[in-house]
Short mmCIF file of N, CA, C and O in Angstrom, two decimals:
data_model
loop_
_atom_site.label_atom_id
_atom_site.label_comp_id
_atom_site.label_asym_id
_atom_site.label_seq_id
_atom_site.Cartn_x
_atom_site.Cartn_y
_atom_site.Cartn_z
N UNK V 1 4.05 -5.02 13.95
CA UNK V 1 4.71 -4.88 12.67
C UNK V 1 5.39 -3.51 12.63
O UNK V 1 4.80 -2.51 13.02
N UNK V 2 6.61 -3.45 12.10
CA UNK V 2 7.30 -2.16 12.04
C UNK V 2 6.86 -1.32 10.85
O UNK V 2 6.59 -1.84 9.78
N UNK V 3 6.73 -0.02 11.07
CA UNK V 3 6.62 0.96 9.99
C UNK V 3 8.05 1.42 9.74
O UNK V 3 8.72 1.83 10.68
N UNK V 4 8.50 1.37 8.51
CA UNK V 4 9.86 1.84 8.24
C UNK V 4 9.85 2.90 7.15
O UNK V 4 8.85 3.10 6.47
N UNK V 5 10.98 3.58 7.02
CA UNK V 5 11.16 4.50 5.90
C UNK V 5 12.03 3.80 4.85
O UNK V 5 12.40 2.64 5.02
N UNK V 6 12.39 4.50 3.80
CA UNK V 6 13.17 3.89 2.73
C UNK V 6 14.56 3.43 3.17
O UNK V 6 15.15 2.56 2.55
N UNK V 7 15.08 4.03 4.23
CA UNK V 7 16.39 3.65 4.74
C UNK V 7 16.33 2.46 5.69
O UNK V 7 17.34 2.05 6.23
N UNK V 8 15.13 1.93 5.92
CA UNK V 8 14.96 0.80 6.82
C UNK V 8 14.83 1.19 8.28
O UNK V 8 14.71 0.34 9.15
N UNK V 9 14.82 2.49 8.56
CA UNK V 9 14.69 2.95 9.94
C UNK V 9 13.24 2.77 10.39
O UNK V 9 12.30 3.16 9.69
N UNK V 10 13.06 2.19 11.57
CA UNK V 10 11.71 2.03 12.12
C UNK V 10 11.23 3.38 12.62
O UNK V 10 11.89 4.04 13.42
N UNK V 11 10.06 3.82 12.10
CA UNK V 11 9.51 5.12 12.47
C UNK V 11 8.22 4.99 13.28
O UNK V 11 7.74 5.96 13.84
N UNK V 12 7.66 3.78 13.35
CA UNK V 12 6.45 3.55 14.13
C UNK V 12 6.24 2.04 14.23
O UNK V 12 6.91 1.26 13.54
N UNK V 13 5.30 1.63 15.05
CA UNK V 13 4.94 0.23 15.20
C UNK V 13 3.43 0.06 15.13
O UNK V 13 2.69 0.94 15.56
N UNK V 14 3.00 -1.07 14.58
CA UNK V 14 1.58 -1.41 14.50
C UNK V 14 1.38 -2.69 15.28
O UNK V 14 2.13 -3.65 15.12
N UNK V 15 0.39 -2.69 16.15
CA UNK V 15 0.07 -3.87 16.96
C UNK V 15 -1.37 -4.27 16.67
O UNK V 15 -2.21 -3.43 16.37
N UNK V 16 -1.64 -5.56 16.80
CA UNK V 16 -2.99 -6.05 16.53
C UNK V 16 -3.33 -7.13 17.54
O UNK V 16 -2.56 -8.05 17.76
N UNK V 17 -4.51 -7.01 18.14
CA UNK V 17 -5.00 -8.04 19.05
C UNK V 17 -5.42 -9.25 18.22
O UNK V 17 -6.15 -9.11 17.24
N UNK V 18 -4.96 -10.42 18.59
CA UNK V 18 -5.31 -11.61 17.82
C UNK V 18 -6.23 -12.56 18.57
O UNK V 18 -6.67 -13.55 18.02
N UNK V 19 -6.54 -12.24 19.82
CA UNK V 19 -7.38 -13.16 20.59
C UNK V 19 -8.81 -12.67 20.76
O UNK V 19 -9.62 -13.31 21.41
N UNK V 20 -9.15 -11.52 20.17
CA UNK V 20 -10.50 -10.99 20.28
C UNK V 20 -10.81 -10.35 21.62
O UNK V 20 -11.93 -9.97 21.89
N UNK V 21 -9.81 -10.23 22.46
CA UNK V 21 -9.99 -9.66 23.79
C UNK V 21 -10.37 -8.18 23.69
O UNK V 21 -9.88 -7.46 22.84
N UNK V 22 -11.24 -7.76 24.57
CA UNK V 22 -11.63 -6.34 24.62
C UNK V 22 -10.63 -5.53 25.43
O UNK V 22 -10.74 -4.31 25.51
N UNK V 23 -9.63 -6.20 26.02
CA UNK V 23 -8.64 -5.50 26.84
C UNK V 23 -7.76 -4.59 26.01
O UNK V 23 -7.22 -3.62 26.50
N UNK V 24 -7.60 -4.90 24.72
CA UNK V 24 -6.77 -4.11 23.83
C UNK V 24 -7.59 -3.70 22.61
O UNK V 24 -8.50 -4.41 22.20
N UNK V 25 -7.26 -2.55 22.05
CA UNK V 25 -7.89 -2.16 20.79
C UNK V 25 -7.47 -3.17 19.73
O UNK V 25 -6.34 -3.63 19.73
N UNK V 26 -8.37 -3.49 18.79
CA UNK V 26 -8.01 -4.49 17.78
C UNK V 26 -6.84 -4.05 16.89
O UNK V 26 -6.07 -4.87 16.44
N UNK V 27 -6.72 -2.74 16.65
CA UNK V 27 -5.61 -2.20 15.85
C UNK V 27 -5.03 -1.03 16.63
O UNK V 27 -5.76 -0.19 17.13
N UNK V 28 -3.71 -0.96 16.69
CA UNK V 28 -3.08 0.13 17.43
C UNK V 28 -1.76 0.52 16.79
O UNK V 28 -0.94 -0.33 16.45
N UNK V 29 -1.57 1.82 16.59
CA UNK V 29 -0.30 2.39 16.12
C UNK V 29 0.22 3.29 17.22
O UNK V 29 -0.55 3.93 17.93
N UNK V 30 1.51 3.36 17.36
CA UNK V 30 2.10 4.32 18.28
C UNK V 30 1.85 5.72 17.73
O UNK V 30 1.64 5.89 16.53
N UNK V 31 1.90 6.71 18.59
CA UNK V 31 1.73 8.08 18.10
C UNK V 31 2.96 8.44 17.27
O UNK V 31 4.04 7.88 17.43
N UNK V 32 2.77 9.37 16.37
CA UNK V 32 3.88 9.79 15.52
C UNK V 32 3.60 9.49 14.06
O UNK V 32 2.52 9.05 13.69
N UNK V 33 4.60 9.71 13.25
CA UNK V 33 4.48 9.54 11.81
C UNK V 33 4.31 8.06 11.45
O UNK V 33 4.84 7.18 12.12
N UNK V 34 3.51 7.80 10.42
CA UNK V 34 3.38 6.44 9.89
C UNK V 34 4.47 6.21 8.85
O UNK V 34 4.89 7.12 8.16
N UNK V 35 4.87 4.98 8.74
CA UNK V 35 5.78 4.57 7.69
C UNK V 35 5.08 3.57 6.80
O UNK V 35 3.87 3.62 6.64
N UNK V 36 5.84 2.65 6.25
CA UNK V 36 5.31 1.63 5.34
C UNK V 36 5.85 0.28 5.81
O UNK V 36 7.01 0.16 6.16
N UNK V 37 4.99 -0.73 5.79
CA UNK V 37 5.45 -2.09 6.07
C UNK V 37 6.03 -2.67 4.79
O UNK V 37 5.41 -2.59 3.73
N UNK V 38 7.24 -3.21 4.86
CA UNK V 38 7.92 -3.79 3.70
C UNK V 38 8.43 -2.71 2.75
O UNK V 38 8.51 -2.92 1.54
N UNK V 39 8.79 -1.57 3.27
CA UNK V 39 9.18 -0.40 2.48
C UNK V 39 10.31 -0.71 1.49
O UNK V 39 10.36 -0.14 0.40
N UNK V 40 11.19 -1.63 1.82
CA UNK V 40 12.32 -1.98 0.94
C UNK V 40 11.84 -2.41 -0.44
O UNK V 40 12.55 -2.24 -1.43
N UNK V 41 10.62 -2.96 -0.52
CA UNK V 41 10.10 -3.39 -1.82
C UNK V 41 9.95 -2.23 -2.80
O UNK V 41 9.97 -2.43 -4.01
N UNK V 42 9.78 -1.03 -2.28
CA UNK V 42 9.63 0.13 -3.16
C UNK V 42 10.91 0.41 -3.94
O UNK V 42 10.88 1.02 -4.99
N UNK V 43 12.03 -0.04 -3.42
CA UNK V 43 13.31 0.17 -4.10
C UNK V 43 13.72 -1.04 -4.94
O UNK V 43 14.48 -0.89 -5.88
N UNK V 44 13.21 -2.21 -4.59
CA UNK V 44 13.72 -3.45 -5.17
C UNK V 44 12.78 -4.15 -6.14
O UNK V 44 13.09 -5.24 -6.59
N UNK V 45 11.63 -3.59 -6.46
CA UNK V 45 10.64 -4.31 -7.25
C UNK V 45 10.16 -3.49 -8.44
O UNK V 45 10.07 -2.27 -8.37
N UNK V 46 9.85 -4.17 -9.51
CA UNK V 46 9.29 -3.51 -10.70
C UNK V 46 7.83 -3.14 -10.49
O UNK V 46 7.38 -2.08 -10.90
N UNK V 47 7.07 -4.05 -9.88
CA UNK V 47 5.65 -3.82 -9.58
C UNK V 47 5.42 -4.11 -8.11
O UNK V 47 5.95 -5.09 -7.58
N UNK V 48 4.61 -3.28 -7.47
CA UNK V 48 4.37 -3.42 -6.03
C UNK V 48 2.89 -3.30 -5.76
O UNK V 48 2.24 -2.35 -6.19
N UNK V 49 2.34 -4.28 -5.04
CA UNK V 49 0.96 -4.19 -4.58
C UNK V 49 0.94 -3.31 -3.34
O UNK V 49 1.73 -3.51 -2.41
N UNK V 50 0.02 -2.35 -3.31
CA UNK V 50 -0.12 -1.45 -2.17
C UNK V 50 -1.39 -1.87 -1.42
O UNK V 50 -2.50 -1.75 -1.95
N UNK V 51 -1.21 -2.38 -0.21
CA UNK V 51 -2.31 -2.88 0.61
C UNK V 51 -2.54 -1.97 1.80
O UNK V 51 -1.67 -1.19 2.17
N UNK V 52 -3.71 -2.13 2.43
CA UNK V 52 -3.98 -1.37 3.65
C UNK V 52 -3.19 -1.90 4.83
O UNK V 52 -2.60 -1.15 5.58
N UNK V 53 -3.22 -3.22 5.02
CA UNK V 53 -2.64 -3.81 6.22
C UNK V 53 -1.52 -4.79 5.95
O UNK V 53 -1.37 -5.31 4.83
N UNK V 54 -0.75 -5.04 7.00
CA UNK V 54 0.41 -5.92 6.90
C UNK V 54 0.02 -7.36 6.55
O UNK V 54 0.74 -8.02 5.80
N UNK V 55 -1.10 -7.86 7.07
CA UNK V 55 -1.49 -9.23 6.75
C UNK V 55 -1.81 -9.39 5.27
O UNK V 55 -1.52 -10.43 4.67
N UNK V 56 -2.39 -8.37 4.67
CA UNK V 56 -2.66 -8.41 3.22
C UNK V 56 -1.35 -8.40 2.43
O UNK V 56 -1.18 -9.14 1.46
N UNK V 57 -0.41 -7.55 2.86
CA UNK V 57 0.89 -7.51 2.18
C UNK V 57 1.62 -8.84 2.32
O UNK V 57 2.19 -9.35 1.36
N UNK V 58 1.56 -9.44 3.50
CA UNK V 58 2.19 -10.75 3.70
C UNK V 58 1.52 -11.83 2.86
O UNK V 58 2.18 -12.74 2.35
N UNK V 59 0.21 -11.73 2.69
CA UNK V 59 -0.51 -12.68 1.84
C UNK V 59 -0.02 -12.58 0.41
O UNK V 59 0.21 -13.60 -0.25
N UNK V 60 0.15 -11.37 -0.09
CA UNK V 60 0.68 -11.17 -1.44
C UNK V 60 2.10 -11.73 -1.55
O UNK V 60 2.43 -12.40 -2.53
N UNK V 61 2.91 -11.46 -0.55
CA UNK V 61 4.29 -11.97 -0.55
C UNK V 61 4.30 -13.50 -0.58
O UNK V 61 5.14 -14.09 -1.26
N UNK V 62 3.36 -14.13 0.12
CA UNK V 62 3.32 -15.60 0.15
C UNK V 62 2.99 -16.19 -1.21
O UNK V 62 3.28 -17.36 -1.47
N UNK V 63 2.42 -15.37 -2.10
CA UNK V 63 2.11 -15.80 -3.46
C UNK V 63 3.19 -15.39 -4.46
O UNK V 63 3.03 -15.55 -5.66
N UNK V 64 4.27 -14.81 -3.96
CA UNK V 64 5.39 -14.43 -4.82
C UNK V 64 5.35 -13.03 -5.37
O UNK V 64 6.13 -12.68 -6.26
N UNK V 65 4.45 -12.18 -4.86
CA UNK V 65 4.33 -10.80 -5.33
C UNK V 65 4.95 -9.85 -4.31
O UNK V 65 4.85 -10.07 -3.11
N UNK V 66 5.56 -8.79 -4.78
CA UNK V 66 6.07 -7.75 -3.89
C UNK V 66 4.90 -6.89 -3.42
O UNK V 66 4.05 -6.51 -4.21
N UNK V 67 4.88 -6.59 -2.13
CA UNK V 67 3.77 -5.81 -1.58
C UNK V 67 4.25 -4.96 -0.41
O UNK V 67 5.22 -5.29 0.27
N UNK V 68 3.54 -3.86 -0.20
CA UNK V 68 3.74 -3.00 0.96
C UNK V 68 2.39 -2.75 1.60
O UNK V 68 1.35 -2.94 0.97
N UNK V 69 2.42 -2.34 2.85
CA UNK V 69 1.19 -1.92 3.55
C UNK V 69 1.35 -0.47 3.97
O UNK V 69 2.39 -0.09 4.51
N UNK V 70 0.31 0.32 3.70
CA UNK V 70 0.35 1.74 4.06
C UNK V 70 -0.42 2.03 5.34
O UNK V 70 -0.57 3.17 5.73
N UNK V 71 -0.91 0.98 6.00
CA UNK V 71 -1.59 1.10 7.29
C UNK V 71 -2.77 2.06 7.23
O UNK V 71 -2.79 3.09 7.89
N UNK V 72 -3.74 1.74 6.40
CA UNK V 72 -4.93 2.56 6.27
C UNK V 72 -5.13 3.03 4.85
O UNK V 72 -4.57 2.46 3.91
N UNK V 73 -5.93 4.08 4.70
CA UNK V 73 -6.27 4.56 3.36
C UNK V 73 -5.84 6.00 3.11
O UNK V 73 -6.10 6.54 2.04
N UNK V 74 -5.17 6.62 4.08
CA UNK V 74 -4.75 8.02 3.94
C UNK V 74 -3.25 8.15 4.16
O UNK V 74 -2.80 8.58 5.22
N UNK V 75 -2.44 7.78 3.17
CA UNK V 75 -0.99 7.87 3.37
C UNK V 75 -0.53 9.32 3.56
O UNK V 75 -1.06 10.24 2.95
N UNK V 76 0.47 9.48 4.42
CA UNK V 76 1.03 10.81 4.65
C UNK V 76 1.83 11.25 3.43
O UNK V 76 2.11 10.47 2.52
N UNK V 77 2.23 12.51 3.43
CA UNK V 77 3.06 13.01 2.31
C UNK V 77 4.39 12.27 2.24
O UNK V 77 4.90 12.02 1.15
N UNK V 78 4.95 11.91 3.40
CA UNK V 78 6.19 11.12 3.39
C UNK V 78 5.97 9.79 2.69
O UNK V 78 6.80 9.35 1.89
N UNK V 79 4.85 9.13 2.99
CA UNK V 79 4.55 7.84 2.37
C UNK V 79 4.37 8.02 0.87
O UNK V 79 4.86 7.21 0.07
N UNK V 80 3.72 9.11 0.43
CA UNK V 80 3.58 9.36 -1.01
C UNK V 80 4.94 9.51 -1.66
O UNK V 80 5.18 8.99 -2.75
N UNK V 81 5.85 10.19 -0.98
CA UNK V 81 7.20 10.34 -1.51
C UNK V 81 7.85 8.97 -1.70
O UNK V 81 8.47 8.69 -2.72
N UNK V 82 7.67 8.10 -0.72
CA UNK V 82 8.25 6.76 -0.81
C UNK V 82 7.57 5.94 -1.90
O UNK V 82 8.22 5.21 -2.63
N UNK V 83 6.23 6.07 -2.02
CA UNK V 83 5.51 5.33 -3.06
C UNK V 83 5.97 5.72 -4.45
O UNK V 83 5.96 4.91 -5.37
N UNK V 84 6.38 6.97 -4.60
CA UNK V 84 6.85 7.45 -5.91
C UNK V 84 8.13 6.74 -6.35
O UNK V 84 8.50 6.80 -7.52
N UNK V 85 8.80 6.04 -5.44
CA UNK V 85 10.03 5.32 -5.78
C UNK V 85 9.72 4.02 -6.51
O UNK V 85 10.58 3.44 -7.15
N UNK V 86 8.47 3.53 -6.38
CA UNK V 86 8.09 2.29 -7.04
C UNK V 86 7.95 2.48 -8.53
O UNK V 86 7.66 3.57 -9.02
N UNK V 87 8.18 1.45 -9.29
CA UNK V 87 8.08 1.54 -10.74
C UNK V 87 6.63 1.45 -11.21
O UNK V 87 6.21 2.17 -12.08
N UNK V 88 5.85 0.55 -10.59
CA UNK V 88 4.42 0.44 -10.88
C UNK V 88 3.71 0.05 -9.59
O UNK V 88 4.11 -0.90 -8.91
N UNK V 89 2.67 0.80 -9.26
CA UNK V 89 1.88 0.52 -8.06
C UNK V 89 0.56 -0.12 -8.46
O UNK V 89 -0.11 0.36 -9.38
N UNK V 90 0.20 -1.19 -7.77
CA UNK V 90 -1.09 -1.84 -7.98
C UNK V 90 -1.84 -1.74 -6.66
O UNK V 90 -1.47 -2.40 -5.67
N UNK V 91 -2.85 -0.89 -6.61
CA UNK V 91 -3.59 -0.67 -5.37
C UNK V 91 -4.51 -1.85 -5.10
O UNK V 91 -5.33 -2.23 -5.93
N UNK V 92 -4.33 -2.45 -3.91
CA UNK V 92 -5.12 -3.60 -3.48
C UNK V 92 -5.63 -3.34 -2.07
O UNK V 92 -5.39 -4.10 -1.15
N UNK V 93 -6.33 -2.20 -1.92
CA UNK V 93 -6.90 -1.87 -0.62
C UNK V 93 -8.08 -2.79 -0.34
O UNK V 93 -8.49 -3.58 -1.20
N UNK V 94 -8.64 -2.70 0.83
CA UNK V 94 -9.74 -3.59 1.21
C UNK V 94 -10.93 -3.45 0.26
O UNK V 94 -11.17 -2.38 -0.31
N UNK V 95 -11.68 -4.52 0.15
CA UNK V 95 -12.84 -4.60 -0.74
C UNK V 95 -14.11 -4.16 -0.01
O UNK V 95 -15.14 -4.81 -0.09
N UNK V 96 -14.02 -3.08 0.74
CA UNK V 96 -15.19 -2.50 1.39
C UNK V 96 -15.38 -1.10 0.83
O UNK V 96 -14.59 -0.63 0.00
N UNK V 97 -16.44 -0.43 1.26
CA UNK V 97 -16.74 0.89 0.70
C UNK V 97 -15.59 1.87 0.91
O UNK V 97 -15.23 2.62 0.00
N UNK V 98 -15.00 1.85 2.10
CA UNK V 98 -13.89 2.76 2.40
C UNK V 98 -12.69 2.46 1.49
O UNK V 98 -12.08 3.36 0.93
N UNK V 99 -12.34 1.18 1.35
CA UNK V 99 -11.21 0.79 0.52
C UNK V 99 -11.41 1.12 -0.95
O UNK V 99 -10.50 1.59 -1.63
N UNK V 100 -12.63 0.89 -1.45
CA UNK V 100 -12.93 1.18 -2.85
C UNK V 100 -12.84 2.68 -3.13
O UNK V 100 -12.24 3.10 -4.12
N UNK V 101 -13.44 3.46 -2.24
CA UNK V 101 -13.41 4.91 -2.41
C UNK V 101 -11.97 5.43 -2.34
O UNK V 101 -11.56 6.25 -3.16
N UNK V 102 -11.20 4.92 -1.39
CA UNK V 102 -9.82 5.36 -1.23
C UNK V 102 -8.98 4.93 -2.43
O UNK V 102 -8.10 5.68 -2.87
N UNK V 103 -9.23 3.74 -2.99
CA UNK V 103 -8.47 3.27 -4.15
C UNK V 103 -8.59 4.25 -5.30
O UNK V 103 -7.59 4.59 -5.94
N UNK V 104 -9.80 4.71 -5.57
CA UNK V 104 -9.99 5.66 -6.67
C UNK V 104 -9.33 7.00 -6.36
O UNK V 104 -8.71 7.62 -7.23
N UNK V 105 -9.43 7.43 -5.13
CA UNK V 105 -8.79 8.68 -4.72
C UNK V 105 -7.26 8.57 -4.86
O UNK V 105 -6.61 9.47 -5.39
N UNK V 106 -6.71 7.46 -4.40
CA UNK V 106 -5.26 7.27 -4.45
C UNK V 106 -4.75 7.12 -5.88
O UNK V 106 -3.69 7.66 -6.23
N UNK V 107 -5.50 6.43 -6.72
CA UNK V 107 -5.04 6.26 -8.10
C UNK V 107 -5.07 7.60 -8.85
O UNK V 107 -4.19 7.88 -9.66
N UNK V 108 -6.06 8.44 -8.53
CA UNK V 108 -6.10 9.77 -9.15
C UNK V 108 -4.88 10.58 -8.73
O UNK V 108 -4.24 11.21 -9.58
N UNK V 109 -4.55 10.56 -7.45
CA UNK V 109 -3.39 11.31 -6.98
C UNK V 109 -2.11 10.74 -7.58
O UNK V 109 -1.24 11.48 -8.03
N UNK V 110 -2.00 9.40 -7.62
CA UNK V 110 -0.80 8.77 -8.18
C UNK V 110 -0.61 9.15 -9.64
O UNK V 110 0.49 9.48 -10.07
N UNK V 111 -1.69 9.15 -10.40
CA UNK V 111 -1.59 9.51 -11.82
C UNK V 111 -1.20 10.98 -11.98
O UNK V 111 -0.42 11.33 -12.87
N UNK V 112 -1.73 11.84 -11.09
CA UNK V 112 -1.34 13.26 -11.14
C UNK V 112 0.14 13.44 -10.84
O UNK V 112 0.78 14.35 -11.34
N UNK V 113 0.70 12.53 -10.04
CA UNK V 113 2.13 12.59 -9.70
C UNK V 113 2.99 11.87 -10.73
O UNK V 113 4.21 11.80 -10.60
N UNK V 114 2.35 11.32 -11.77
CA UNK V 114 3.09 10.64 -12.83
C UNK V 114 3.50 9.22 -12.49
O UNK V 114 4.42 8.67 -13.11
N UNK V 115 2.83 8.60 -11.53
CA UNK V 115 3.16 7.24 -11.12
C UNK V 115 2.36 6.25 -11.97
O UNK V 115 1.15 6.39 -12.13
N UNK V 116 3.03 5.26 -12.52
CA UNK V 116 2.39 4.18 -13.26
C UNK V 116 1.60 3.33 -12.25
O UNK V 116 2.20 2.80 -11.30
N UNK V 117 0.29 3.23 -12.41
CA UNK V 117 -0.51 2.54 -11.40
C UNK V 117 -1.81 1.99 -11.96
O UNK V 117 -2.23 2.36 -13.06
N UNK V 118 -2.41 1.10 -11.19
CA UNK V 118 -3.74 0.57 -11.50
C UNK V 118 -4.37 0.05 -10.22
O UNK V 118 -3.70 -0.05 -9.19
N UNK V 119 -5.66 -0.28 -10.31
CA UNK V 119 -6.39 -0.85 -9.18
C UNK V 119 -6.64 -2.32 -9.48
O UNK V 119 -6.99 -2.68 -10.60
N UNK V 120 -6.48 -3.14 -8.47
CA UNK V 120 -6.72 -4.57 -8.61
C UNK V 120 -8.19 -4.83 -8.97
O UNK V 120 -9.08 -4.08 -8.56
N UNK V 121 -8.45 -5.84 -9.77
CA UNK V 121 -9.80 -6.20 -10.17
C UNK V 121 -10.60 -6.69 -8.95
O UNK V 121 -10.08 -7.45 -8.13
N UNK V 122 -11.85 -6.30 -8.87
CA UNK V 122 -12.69 -6.70 -7.75
C UNK V 122 -12.84 -8.23 -7.66
O UNK V 122 -12.96 -8.79 -6.58
N UNK V 123 -12.79 -8.92 -8.79
CA UNK V 123 -12.92 -10.38 -8.81
C UNK V 123 -11.83 -11.07 -7.99
O UNK V 123 -12.04 -12.17 -7.46
N UNK V 124 -10.67 -10.42 -7.86
CA UNK V 124 -9.55 -11.00 -7.11
C UNK V 124 -9.96 -11.28 -5.66
O UNK V 124 -9.48 -12.24 -5.05
N UNK V 125 -10.85 -10.49 -5.11
CA UNK V 125 -11.24 -10.65 -3.71
C UNK V 125 -12.15 -11.86 -3.48
O UNK V 125 -12.37 -12.24 -2.34
N UNK V 126 -12.70 -12.43 -4.54
CA UNK V 126 -13.57 -13.60 -4.44
C UNK V 126 -14.72 -13.36 -3.46
O UNK V 126 -15.12 -14.25 -2.72
N UNK V 127 -15.22 -12.12 -3.44
CA UNK V 127 -16.33 -11.78 -2.56
C UNK V 127 -15.94 -11.56 -1.11
O UNK V 127 -16.80 -11.36 -0.25
N UNK V 128 -14.66 -11.56 -0.82
CA UNK V 128 -14.17 -11.39 0.56
C UNK V 128 -13.75 -9.95 0.82
O UNK V 128 -13.64 -9.15 -0.08
N UNK V 129 -13.51 -9.64 2.10
CA UNK V 129 -13.23 -8.27 2.54
C UNK V 129 -11.86 -7.76 2.09
O UNK V 129 -11.69 -6.58 1.83
N UNK V 130 -10.86 -8.65 2.06
CA UNK V 130 -9.51 -8.20 1.72
C UNK V 130 -8.70 -9.35 1.14
O UNK V 130 -9.19 -10.48 1.02
N UNK V 131 -7.47 -9.06 0.79
CA UNK V 131 -6.61 -10.05 0.15
C UNK V 131 -6.34 -11.24 1.07
O UNK V 131 -6.36 -12.39 0.64
N UNK V 132 -6.13 -10.98 2.35
CA UNK V 132 -5.86 -12.07 3.28
C UNK V 132 -7.05 -13.03 3.38
O UNK V 132 -6.88 -14.25 3.35
N UNK V 133 -8.26 -12.49 3.45
CA UNK V 133 -9.45 -13.35 3.50
C UNK V 133 -9.62 -14.12 2.20
O UNK V 133 -10.04 -15.28 2.20
N UNK V 134 -9.30 -13.51 1.07
CA UNK V 134 -9.37 -14.19 -0.22
C UNK V 134 -8.35 -15.33 -0.28
O UNK V 134 -8.66 -16.42 -0.79
N UNK V 135 -7.16 -15.10 0.26
CA UNK V 135 -6.13 -16.14 0.31
C UNK V 135 -6.59 -17.33 1.15
O UNK V 135 -6.44 -18.48 0.75
N UNK V 136 -7.17 -17.05 2.30
CA UNK V 136 -7.66 -18.11 3.19
C UNK V 136 -8.80 -18.87 2.53
O UNK V 136 -8.88 -20.09 2.62
N UNK V 137 -9.67 -18.15 1.82
CA UNK V 137 -10.82 -18.77 1.16
C UNK V 137 -10.40 -19.73 0.06
O UNK V 137 -10.85 -20.87 0.00
N UNK V 138 -9.51 -19.29 -0.85
CA UNK V 138 -9.08 -20.16 -1.96
C UNK V 138 -7.76 -19.64 -2.52
O UNK V 138 -7.72 -18.82 -3.44
N UNK V 139 -6.68 -20.13 -1.94
CA UNK V 139 -5.33 -19.70 -2.30
C UNK V 139 -5.04 -19.90 -3.78
O UNK V 139 -4.52 -19.03 -4.45
N UNK V 140 -5.36 -21.08 -4.32
CA UNK V 140 -5.02 -21.37 -5.72
C UNK V 140 -5.80 -20.49 -6.68
O UNK V 140 -5.27 -20.04 -7.70
N UNK V 141 -7.05 -20.20 -6.36
CA UNK V 141 -7.85 -19.31 -7.20
C UNK V 141 -7.27 -17.89 -7.15
O UNK V 141 -7.15 -17.23 -8.19
N UNK V 142 -6.92 -17.43 -5.96
CA UNK V 142 -6.32 -16.09 -5.83
C UNK V 142 -5.04 -16.00 -6.64
O UNK V 142 -4.82 -15.02 -7.36
N UNK V 143 -4.20 -17.02 -6.54
CA UNK V 143 -2.94 -17.02 -7.29
C UNK V 143 -3.21 -16.92 -8.79
O UNK V 143 -2.55 -16.16 -9.50
N UNK V 144 -4.20 -17.65 -9.26
CA UNK V 144 -4.56 -17.60 -10.68
C UNK V 144 -5.08 -16.21 -11.07
O UNK V 144 -4.72 -15.67 -12.11
N UNK V 145 -5.94 -15.62 -10.21
CA UNK V 145 -6.49 -14.30 -10.50
C UNK V 145 -5.41 -13.22 -10.54
O UNK V 145 -5.56 -12.21 -11.21
N UNK V 146 -4.35 -13.43 -9.80
CA UNK V 146 -3.24 -12.45 -9.75
C UNK V 146 -2.18 -12.71 -10.80
O UNK V 146 -1.22 -11.95 -10.92
N UNK V 147 -2.32 -13.75 -11.59
CA UNK V 147 -1.26 -14.16 -12.51
C UNK V 147 -0.96 -13.12 -13.59
O UNK V 147 0.14 -13.12 -14.15
N UNK V 148 -1.87 -12.22 -13.89
CA UNK V 148 -1.60 -11.21 -14.92
C UNK V 148 -0.69 -10.08 -14.43
O UNK V 148 -0.22 -9.28 -15.19
N UNK V 149 -0.46 -10.03 -13.13
CA UNK V 149 0.37 -8.97 -12.57
C UNK V 149 1.82 -9.38 -12.48
O UNK V 149 2.18 -10.44 -12.17
#
């Protein structure tokens, strides 16, 4: 998956092993600066879901919502600059301890920067690890849970 900047320039790549092979790391980024997956949505959408990974962002897109992936829980200063272009950010990081902790940290920083934002309700995950797993578990229920956004 490409990491891009606001101009659509590819600044990095993200690769993921899909066969469970130990020959490759399950997640891999090229060295260098991180960008955002689906960065164009930050310019073209009123509300944007901010996810950790590209599969979660694609899951949101499949339900008709604009989404970006920040590739982890620690966006760079460049990524924060790009996030500030969004009109409203809805943080939908993973539903694990790391994602929950990062969501609160990110929302505090976003509010300090004057960004309109909120955190997705935990119920949306339907007890699953992330948005993609929730989509696979029960797509229609997830769509209903997201209908207020």
